[in-house]
Amino acid sequence: MTHHEYIAIMWANPICGALIFLVLFMRRRASSFPIFTAWVATDTVITAVIPYVFYHCQNLTYRYTYRTLNILDAAFQLLVVYEICTHVFRPTGTWAPDVRRHLAAIAAGSTALALAFAALAHPEFPLPIQRLVWRIDLFSSSLICQMLVGMLVLSSIAGLPWKAHASRIAQVFGLSSFVALLVNIVTSGVNSVWLKHIFGPLMRGETTFGVGCELFLIVMLWQDAPAPQDLPQHLRNQIYTLQRQVENDLTRIRSWRNS
């Protein structure tokens, strides 16, 4: 991939981000996902600044700008994961029974494991700031992957469905974090000589994959969520029977209290 092709891919990121932002407001989804909308706006600005710095500033300035903005972006993504969590486990404004305790356990275990990954890895970057930011990126991508998998398992056990748009956002975040995690694992397992040769292609590949995820999200967020399906007739009959039974029981209780 040539230098100009890489610049084109880097500029595709803010363009796709701006389109997602427009879709969120045009389709009235921003109010349902305020944190995600704020992250899209922030990420669009970040991905617009990075190509400018890359093209017009010195290499060292670009590296520090990229790493600093990457840390901000990673912190924001964790907030988006929390928002997805509320859509799944607090759909009516109240947390599902016993869910908060299990989520806290998942978060604690995922954080401990992500910290262990970041501490045990030894990337051969020349600058300390590069190693620090790389560890933060590894920690963030690992934590997001583990949290989303844990949420998927917990929602399946609790019988809580994922809403269509929250599910699509979670899919994109999960895939992007998994790819970032793979890139971090590869870069941590090679020496400095190989790192110089593979780091650029890996970053370009990750950026290209991110653009594809954004295009997928634009299409999915534009579409309406599937209409809820009608209950089968036998379930309707069971609910009606249960309702009548409850009404009869309440009538008996009132008669006992009045007697």
PDB file of C-alpha atoms in Angstrom, residues 20 26 41 44 56 59 90 92 96 104 173-174 179 225-226 249 259:
ATOM      1  CA  ILE A  20     -22.650   7.673  11.387  1.00  0.00           C
ATOM      2  CA  MET A  26     -31.547  11.706  11.114  1.00  0.00           C
ATOM      3  CA  ALA A  41     -18.313  12.887  17.398  1.00  0.00           C
ATOM      4  CA  THR A  44     -14.509  11.772  14.082  1.00  0.00           C
ATOM      5  CA  HIS A  56       2.012  18.304   7.863  1.00  0.00           C
ATOM      6  CA  ASN A  59       7.197  12.245  12.718  1.00  0.00           C
ATOM      7  CA  ARG A  90     -31.578  -2.163  32.289  1.00  0.00           C
ATOM      8  CA  THR A  92     -36.838  -0.405  31.563  1.00  0.00           C
ATOM      9  CA  ALA A  96     -32.557  -6.864  36.210  1.00  0.00           C
ATOM     10  CA  ALA A 104     -19.437  -6.516  38.857  1.00  0.00           C
ATOM     11  CA  PHE A 173     -16.968  -2.882  19.046  1.00  0.00           C
ATOM     12  CA  GLY A 174     -16.272  -6.547  19.695  1.00  0.00           C
ATOM     13  CA  VAL A 179      -8.602  -7.219  15.726  1.00  0.00           C
ATOM     14  CA  ALA A 225     -35.312  -2.296  14.255  1.00  0.00           C
ATOM     15  CA  PRO A 226     -37.381  -5.414  13.515  1.00  0.00           C
ATOM     16  CA  ASP A 249     -57.250 -14.560  44.126  1.00  0.00           C
ATOM     17  CA  SER A 259     -65.359 -10.499  56.602  1.00  0.00           C
TER      18      SER A 259
END
